[in-house]
Structure formats: structure tokens, C-alpha cells
Amino acid sequence: MIIDTLKKNIRLQFLGLLSLAIFSFSANAGHHGMKKDIVDIAAGNPDFSTLVTAIKAAGLVDTLKSDGPFTVFAPTNEAFAKLPKGTLDKLLMPKNKDKLVAVLTHHVVASKVMAKDVVKLDSAKTVHGDMVMIKTSGGTVMIDNATVTSTDIKASNGVIHVIDTVLIPK
């Protein structure tokens, strides 16, 4: 009888510890690994396929998968299509990698800036080192000559704001 009670208590303790371990793992996974980073979000959205191709060609995947935080003003495929004919093809050539890196890093701010914060700013310094001008008028936010069409796409390492025009550094 005593041995049966001990076995039952040991089993209950083991099950309790196992349950605690499973709960801790799932809570930890949900907090640290389940949210996608900026690159994963862009790669999972067909509207950003050109951007993802450019990020890969520029060798910026690891950078944009790092801890950040980053704010990315992400041009859509339509935004890239607005560039003068041949511009994108030239930028994607290996010999023009430095120019491509300059263009892409001109779309990134080295901090997490949510939409409610962007509207309070008139400029922001990009990772490229240049400033982008920010204007807000009647609910529309402009980053240089690009209109922000969607905001606050949260990533594990920052935030994405979608823009309709590719930003070109000066």
C-alpha cells in the first residue's frame, strides 16, 4: 500500500514536471521563435518578390534577419516597376552590388518606428546614412516622394511600412 502510494505520487510529480516543461517550451517558443522576421515576412508576400530578390542580390538577408530593431519602408513590386526601364536590371548586376546596397539601405532605419511615431517626425536617418523626409497631410504619410500605403507590419526584429515608390539616395 505504501509502495503503491509512493509510485502514484512519483507519477503525479513526473506528470506535473512534464506538463510544466511542455508549457514552458511552448510559451517560450511563442515568445521567441514563432513571429517571423522582416525577411521572412517579405518572402511570404508575393507583392515583395522583387524586394526579396534585391535583398538577396545585395547580400543583406543576414543583416535583415538579425536582431535589429529595424524599420523598413518596403517598396512593392509595382513600386519597382515604376523605375525607369532597365534600372532594376542594372542594379541587380553583380558589378553594381554597392549601388543596390545603397538603394536598399536607404529604405531602412536602425530603430523600430511605428506609424503613431512616424507621424511625429519630419525626417529619419537611414542605415545608408542619408536622411529621408517625412510629411503627413490629411492622413497620408509621405517618405520622400513615396506614399505609405500600409503600416505597422510587425516582425520579430522590427516593423515594415509599405511604400509605393522606390526611394533613391541622393
Coordinates of N, CA and C in Angstrom, one line a residue:
M1 N 0.8 -1.2 0.0 CA 0.0 0.0 0.0 C 0.9 1.3 0.0
I2 N 1.9 1.3 0.9 CA 2.8 2.4 0.9 C 3.5 2.6 -0.4
I3 N 4.0 1.4 -0.9 CA 4.7 1.5 -2.2 C 3.8 2.0 -3.3
D4 N 2.6 1.5 -3.3 CA 1.6 2.0 -4.4 C 1.4 3.5 -4.3
T5 N 1.3 4.0 -3.0 CA 1.1 5.4 -2.8 C 2.3 6.2 -3.3
L6 N 3.5 5.7 -3.0 CA 4.8 6.4 -3.4 C 4.8 6.4 -4.9
K7 N 4.5 5.3 -5.6 CA 4.6 5.2 -7.0 C 3.6 6.2 -7.6
K8 N 2.4 6.3 -7.0 CA 1.4 7.2 -7.5 C 1.9 8.7 -7.4
N9 N 2.5 9.0 -6.2 CA 3.0 10.4 -6.0 C 4.1 10.7 -7.0
I10 N 5.0 9.7 -7.2 CA 6.1 9.9 -8.2 C 5.6 10.2 -9.6
R11 N 4.6 9.4 -10.0 CA 4.0 9.5 -11.3 C 3.3 10.9 -11.4
L12 N 2.6 11.3 -10.4 CA 1.9 12.6 -10.4 C 3.0 13.8 -10.5
Q13 N 4.1 13.6 -9.7 CA 5.1 14.6 -9.8 C 5.8 14.7 -11.1
F14 N 6.0 13.5 -11.7 CA 6.6 13.4 -13.0 C 5.7 14.1 -14.1
L15 N 4.4 13.7 -14.0 CA 3.5 14.3 -15.0 C 3.4 15.8 -14.8
G16 N 3.4 16.3 -13.5 CA 3.4 17.7 -13.3 C 4.6 18.4 -13.8
L17 N 5.8 17.8 -13.6 CA 7.0 18.4 -14.2 C 7.0 18.4 -15.7
L18 N 6.5 17.3 -16.3 CA 6.4 17.1 -17.7 C 5.5 18.2 -18.3
S19 N 4.4 18.4 -17.7 CA 3.4 19.4 -18.1 C 4.0 20.8 -18.0
L20 N 4.7 21.1 -16.9 CA 5.4 22.4 -16.7 C 6.4 22.6 -17.8
A21 N 7.2 21.5 -18.1 CA 8.2 21.7 -19.2 C 7.6 21.9 -20.5
I22 N 6.5 21.2 -20.8 CA 5.9 21.4 -22.1 C 5.3 22.8 -22.2
F23 N 4.6 23.3 -21.1 CA 4.1 24.6 -21.1 C 5.2 25.7 -21.3
S24 N 6.3 25.5 -20.6 CA 7.4 26.5 -20.6 C 7.9 26.5 -22.0
F25 N 8.1 25.3 -22.7 CA 8.7 25.3 -24.0 C 7.7 26.0 -25.0
S26 N 6.4 25.7 -24.9 CA 5.5 26.3 -25.9 C 5.4 27.8 -25.6
A27 N 5.4 28.3 -24.4 CA 5.3 29.7 -24.1 C 6.6 30.4 -24.6
N28 N 7.7 29.7 -24.4 CA 9.0 30.3 -24.8 C 9.1 30.3 -26.4
A29 N 8.6 29.3 -27.0 CA 8.6 29.3 -28.5 C 7.7 30.3 -29.0
G30 N 6.6 30.5 -28.4 CA 5.7 31.6 -28.9 C 6.2 33.0 -28.7
H31 N 7.1 33.1 -27.7 CA 7.6 34.5 -27.4 C 8.8 34.7 -28.3
H32 N 9.7 33.7 -28.6 CA 10.9 34.0 -29.2 C 11.0 33.5 -30.7
G33 N 10.4 32.5 -31.1 CA 10.6 31.9 -32.4 C 9.5 31.9 -33.3
M34 N 8.3 32.1 -32.9 CA 7.1 31.9 -33.7 C 6.8 33.2 -34.6
K35 N 7.2 34.4 -34.2 CA 7.0 35.5 -35.0 C 8.1 35.6 -36.1
K36 N 7.7 35.9 -37.3 CA 8.6 36.0 -38.4 C 9.4 37.3 -38.4
D37 N 10.7 37.2 -38.9 CA 11.5 38.4 -39.0 C 11.1 39.1 -40.3
I38 N 11.8 40.3 -40.6 CA 11.4 41.1 -41.7 C 11.6 40.4 -43.0
V39 N 12.7 39.6 -43.2 CA 12.9 38.9 -44.4 C 11.8 37.8 -44.6
D40 N 11.5 37.1 -43.6 CA 10.5 36.0 -43.7 C 9.1 36.6 -44.1
I41 N 8.8 37.7 -43.5 CA 7.5 38.3 -43.8 C 7.5 38.8 -45.3
A42 N 8.6 39.4 -45.7 CA 8.7 39.9 -47.1 C 8.6 38.7 -48.1
A43 N 9.4 37.6 -47.7 CA 9.4 36.4 -48.6 C 8.1 35.7 -48.7
G44 N 7.3 35.9 -47.7 CA 6.0 35.2 -47.6 C 4.9 36.1 -48.3
N45 N 5.2 37.2 -48.9 CA 4.2 38.1 -49.5 C 4.6 38.3 -51.0
P46 N 3.8 37.8 -51.9 CA 4.2 37.9 -53.3 C 4.3 39.3 -53.8
D47 N 3.8 40.3 -53.1 CA 3.9 41.7 -53.5 C 5.3 42.2 -53.3
F48 N 6.1 41.5 -52.5 CA 7.5 41.9 -52.2 C 8.6 41.0 -52.9
S49 N 8.2 40.2 -53.9 CA 9.1 39.3 -54.5 C 10.3 40.0 -55.1
T50 N 10.1 41.2 -55.7 CA 11.2 42.0 -56.3 C 12.2 42.5 -55.2
L51 N 11.6 42.9 -54.1 CA 12.3 43.4 -53.0 C 13.2 42.3 -52.4
V52 N 12.6 41.1 -52.3 CA 13.3 39.9 -51.7 C 14.5 39.5 -52.7
T53 N 14.2 39.6 -54.0 CA 15.3 39.3 -55.0 C 16.4 40.3 -54.8
A54 N 16.1 41.6 -54.6 CA 17.1 42.6 -54.4 C 17.9 42.4 -53.1
I55 N 17.2 42.1 -52.1 CA 17.8 41.8 -50.8 C 18.8 40.7 -50.9
K56 N 18.5 39.6 -51.6 CA 19.4 38.5 -51.8 C 20.6 38.9 -52.6
A57 N 20.3 39.6 -53.7 CA 21.4 40.1 -54.6 C 22.4 41.0 -53.9
A58 N 21.9 41.8 -53.0 CA 22.7 42.7 -52.2 C 23.4 42.1 -51.1
G59 N 23.1 40.8 -50.7 CA 23.7 40.2 -49.6 C 23.3 40.7 -48.3
L60 N 22.0 41.2 -48.2 CA 21.5 41.8 -47.0 C 20.6 40.9 -46.2
V61 N 20.4 39.6 -46.6 CA 19.5 38.7 -45.9 C 19.9 38.6 -44.4
D62 N 21.1 38.2 -44.2 CA 21.5 38.0 -42.8 C 21.4 39.3 -41.9
T63 N 21.7 40.4 -42.5 CA 21.5 41.7 -41.8 C 20.1 41.9 -41.4
L64 N 19.2 41.7 -42.4 CA 17.8 42.0 -42.1 C 17.1 40.8 -41.3
K65 N 17.8 39.7 -41.1 CA 17.3 38.7 -40.2 C 17.9 38.8 -38.8
S66 N 18.8 39.7 -38.6 CA 19.4 39.9 -37.3 C 18.5 40.6 -36.3
D67 N 18.9 40.8 -35.1 CA 18.0 41.2 -34.0 C 17.4 42.6 -34.3
G68 N 18.1 43.5 -35.0 CA 17.6 44.8 -35.2 C 17.6 45.6 -33.9
P69 N 16.6 46.4 -33.7 CA 15.3 46.5 -34.5 C 15.5 47.4 -35.7
F70 N 14.7 47.2 -36.7 CA 14.7 47.9 -37.9 C 13.3 48.4 -38.3
T71 N 13.3 49.5 -39.0 CA 12.0 49.9 -39.7 C 12.4 49.9 -41.1
V72 N 11.6 49.1 -41.9 CA 11.8 49.0 -43.3 C 10.6 49.7 -44.1
F73 N 11.0 50.6 -44.9 CA 10.0 51.2 -45.8 C 10.1 50.3 -47.1
A74 N 9.2 49.4 -47.2 CA 9.3 48.3 -48.2 C 8.5 48.7 -49.5
P75 N 9.2 48.8 -50.6 CA 8.6 49.1 -51.9 C 8.0 47.8 -52.4
T76 N 6.8 47.9 -53.0 CA 6.2 46.7 -53.6 C 6.7 46.5 -55.0
N77 N 6.3 45.4 -55.6 CA 6.7 45.1 -57.0 C 6.3 46.2 -57.9
E78 N 5.1 46.7 -57.7 CA 4.6 47.9 -58.5 C 5.5 49.1 -58.4
A79 N 6.1 49.3 -57.2 CA 7.0 50.4 -57.0 C 8.3 50.2 -57.8
F80 N 8.8 49.0 -57.8 CA 10.0 48.7 -58.6 C 9.7 48.9 -60.1
A81 N 8.5 48.5 -60.5 CA 8.1 48.6 -61.9 C 8.1 50.1 -62.4
K82 N 7.9 51.0 -61.4 CA 7.9 52.4 -61.8 C 9.3 53.0 -62.1
L83 N 10.3 52.3 -61.7 CA 11.7 52.8 -62.0 C 11.9 52.9 -63.6
P84 N 12.7 53.8 -64.0 CA 13.0 53.8 -65.4 C 13.4 52.5 -66.0
K85 N 13.0 52.2 -67.2 CA 13.3 50.9 -67.9 C 14.8 50.6 -67.8
G86 N 15.1 49.4 -67.3 CA 16.5 48.9 -67.2 C 17.2 49.2 -65.9
T87 N 16.6 50.1 -65.1 CA 17.3 50.5 -63.8 C 17.4 49.3 -62.9
L88 N 16.3 48.6 -62.7 CA 16.3 47.4 -61.8 C 17.3 46.4 -62.3
D89 N 17.3 46.1 -63.6 CA 18.2 45.0 -64.1 C 19.6 45.5 -63.9
K90 N 20.0 46.7 -64.1 CA 21.3 47.2 -63.8 C 21.7 47.1 -62.4
L91 N 20.8 47.4 -61.5 CA 21.1 47.4 -60.0 C 21.3 45.9 -59.6
L92 N 20.6 45.0 -60.2 CA 20.8 43.6 -59.8 C 22.0 42.9 -60.4
M93 N 22.8 43.6 -61.2 CA 24.0 43.0 -61.8 C 25.1 43.0 -60.7
P94 N 25.8 41.9 -60.6 CA 26.8 41.8 -59.5 C 27.8 43.0 -59.5
K95 N 28.1 43.5 -60.6 CA 29.1 44.7 -60.6 C 28.5 45.9 -60.0
N96 N 27.2 46.0 -59.8 CA 26.5 47.2 -59.2 C 26.0 46.9 -57.8
K97 N 26.6 45.9 -57.2 CA 26.1 45.5 -55.8 C 26.1 46.7 -54.9
D98 N 27.2 47.5 -54.9 CA 27.3 48.6 -54.0 C 26.2 49.6 -54.2
K99 N 25.8 49.8 -55.4 CA 24.7 50.7 -55.7 C 23.4 50.2 -55.2
L100 N 23.2 48.9 -55.4 CA 22.0 48.2 -54.9 C 21.9 48.2 -53.3
V101 N 23.0 48.0 -52.7 CA 23.1 48.1 -51.2 C 22.7 49.5 -50.8
A102 N 23.2 50.5 -51.5 CA 22.9 51.9 -51.1 C 21.4 52.2 -51.2
V103 N 20.8 51.7 -52.3 CA 19.4 51.9 -52.5 C 18.6 51.2 -51.4
L104 N 18.9 50.0 -51.2 CA 18.1 49.2 -50.2 C 18.3 49.7 -48.7
T105 N 19.5 50.1 -48.4 CA 19.8 50.6 -47.0 C 19.2 52.0 -46.8
H106 N 18.9 52.6 -47.9 CA 18.2 53.9 -47.9 C 16.7 53.7 -47.5
H107 N 16.2 52.5 -47.5 CA 14.9 52.1 -47.1 C 14.8 51.6 -45.6
V108 N 15.9 51.7 -44.9 CA 15.9 51.1 -43.6 C 16.4 52.1 -42.5
V109 N 15.7 52.1 -41.4 CA 16.0 53.0 -40.3 C 16.4 52.0 -39.1
A110 N 17.5 52.3 -38.4 CA 18.0 51.4 -37.4 C 17.3 51.6 -36.1
S111 N 16.0 51.5 -36.1 CA 15.2 51.5 -34.9 C 13.8 51.1 -35.3
K112 N 13.0 50.8 -34.3 CA 11.6 50.4 -34.6 C 10.7 51.6 -34.5
V113 N 10.1 52.1 -35.6 CA 9.3 53.3 -35.6 C 7.9 52.9 -36.1
M114 N 7.0 52.9 -35.2 CA 5.6 52.5 -35.5 C 4.9 53.7 -36.1
A115 N 3.8 53.5 -36.8 CA 3.1 54.6 -37.5 C 2.7 55.7 -36.6
K116 N 2.3 55.5 -35.4 CA 2.0 56.5 -34.5 C 3.2 57.4 -34.2
D117 N 4.4 56.9 -34.3 CA 5.6 57.6 -34.1 C 6.1 58.3 -35.3
V118 N 5.9 57.7 -36.5 CA 6.3 58.3 -37.8 C 5.6 59.6 -38.0
V119 N 4.4 59.7 -37.7 CA 3.6 61.0 -37.9 C 4.1 62.1 -37.0
K120 N 4.9 61.9 -36.0 CA 5.5 62.9 -35.2 C 6.9 63.4 -35.7
L121 N 7.4 62.7 -36.7 CA 8.7 63.0 -37.2 C 8.6 63.8 -38.5
D122 N 9.7 64.6 -38.8 CA 9.8 65.2 -40.1 C 10.9 64.7 -40.9
S123 N 11.8 63.8 -40.3 CA 12.9 63.1 -41.0 C 13.3 62.0 -40.2
A124 N 14.1 61.1 -40.9 CA 14.7 59.9 -40.2 C 16.0 59.6 -40.9
K125 N 17.0 59.2 -40.1 CA 18.3 58.8 -40.7 C 18.2 57.3 -41.1
T126 N 18.6 57.1 -42.3 CA 18.6 55.7 -42.8 C 19.9 55.0 -42.5
V127 N 19.9 53.7 -42.6 CA 21.1 52.9 -42.4 C 22.2 53.3 -43.4
H128 N 21.8 53.8 -44.6 CA 22.7 54.2 -45.6 C 23.4 55.5 -45.2
G129 N 22.8 56.2 -44.2 CA 23.5 57.4 -43.7 C 22.8 58.7 -44.1
D130 N 21.9 58.6 -45.1 CA 21.1 59.8 -45.6 C 19.9 60.0 -44.7
M131 N 19.3 61.1 -44.9 CA 18.0 61.4 -44.3 C 16.9 61.2 -45.3
V132 N 15.8 60.7 -44.8 CA 14.5 60.7 -45.6 C 13.6 61.7 -45.0
M133 N 12.9 62.4 -45.8 CA 12.0 63.4 -45.3 C 10.6 62.8 -45.1
I134 N 9.9 63.1 -44.0 CA 8.6 62.6 -43.7 C 7.6 63.7 -43.6
K135 N 6.5 63.5 -44.4 CA 5.5 64.5 -44.3 C 4.1 63.8 -44.1
T136 N 3.3 64.4 -43.3 CA 2.0 63.9 -43.0 C 1.0 65.0 -43.4
S137 N 0.0 64.6 -44.2 CA -1.0 65.5 -44.6 C -2.4 64.8 -44.8
G138 N -3.4 65.2 -44.1 CA -4.7 64.6 -44.3 C -4.7 63.1 -44.2
G139 N -4.0 62.5 -43.3 CA -4.0 61.1 -43.1 C -3.0 60.3 -44.0
T140 N -2.3 61.0 -44.9 CA -1.4 60.4 -45.8 C 0.0 60.7 -45.3
V141 N 0.8 59.7 -45.3 CA 2.2 59.9 -44.9 C 3.1 59.6 -46.1
M142 N 4.0 60.6 -46.3 CA 5.0 60.5 -47.4 C 6.4 60.3 -46.8
I143 N 7.1 59.4 -47.4 CA 8.6 59.2 -47.1 C 9.3 59.7 -48.4
D144 N 9.9 60.8 -48.4 CA 10.4 61.5 -49.6 C 9.3 61.6 -50.6
N145 N 9.4 60.9 -51.7 CA 8.3 61.0 -52.7 C 7.5 59.8 -52.8
A146 N 7.6 58.9 -51.8 CA 6.8 57.7 -51.7 C 5.6 57.8 -50.7
T147 N 4.5 57.3 -51.1 CA 3.3 57.3 -50.2 C 3.3 56.0 -49.4
V148 N 3.1 56.1 -48.1 CA 3.0 54.9 -47.3 C 1.6 54.4 -47.5
T149 N 1.5 53.1 -48.0 CA 0.2 52.5 -48.3 C -0.3 51.5 -47.2
S150 N 0.6 51.1 -46.4 CA 0.2 50.1 -45.3 C 1.3 50.3 -44.2
T151 N 0.8 50.2 -42.9 CA 1.7 50.4 -41.8 C 1.7 49.3 -40.8
D152 N 2.7 49.3 -40.0 CA 2.8 48.5 -38.8 C 2.7 47.0 -39.0
I153 N 3.4 46.5 -40.0 CA 3.5 45.1 -40.2 C 4.6 44.6 -39.3
K154 N 4.2 44.1 -38.1 CA 5.2 43.8 -37.1 C 6.0 42.5 -37.4
A155 N 7.3 42.6 -37.1 CA 8.2 41.5 -37.3 C 8.9 41.3 -36.0
S156 N 9.6 40.1 -35.8 CA 10.3 39.8 -34.6 C 11.5 40.8 -34.4
N157 N 11.9 41.4 -35.5 CA 13.1 42.3 -35.4 C 12.8 43.7 -35.9
G158 N 11.5 44.1 -35.9 CA 11.2 45.5 -36.3 C 9.8 45.6 -36.8
V159 N 9.7 46.5 -37.8 CA 8.4 46.8 -38.4 C 8.6 47.1 -39.9
I160 N 7.6 46.8 -40.7 CA 7.6 47.2 -42.1 C 6.4 48.1 -42.4
H161 N 6.7 49.2 -43.1 CA 5.7 50.1 -43.7 C 5.8 50.0 -45.2
V162 N 4.7 49.7 -45.9 CA 4.7 49.5 -47.3 C 4.7 50.9 -48.0
I163 N 5.5 51.0 -49.1 CA 5.5 52.3 -49.8 C 5.3 52.0 -51.3
D164 N 4.9 53.0 -52.0 CA 4.5 52.8 -53.5 C 5.6 53.2 -54.5
T165 N 6.7 53.7 -54.0 CA 7.8 54.2 -54.8 C 9.1 53.8 -54.2
V166 N 10.1 53.4 -55.0 CA 11.4 53.1 -54.6 C 12.1 54.4 -54.2
L167 N 12.7 54.4 -53.0 CA 13.5 55.6 -52.6 C 14.9 55.5 -53.1
I168 N 15.4 56.6 -53.8 CA 16.7 56.6 -54.3 C 17.5 57.6 -53.5
P169 N 18.7 57.1 -53.0 CA 19.5 58.1 -52.2 C 20.1 59.1 -53.1
K170 N 20.4 60.3 -52.5 CA 21.0 61.4 -53.3 C 22.4 61.2 -53.6

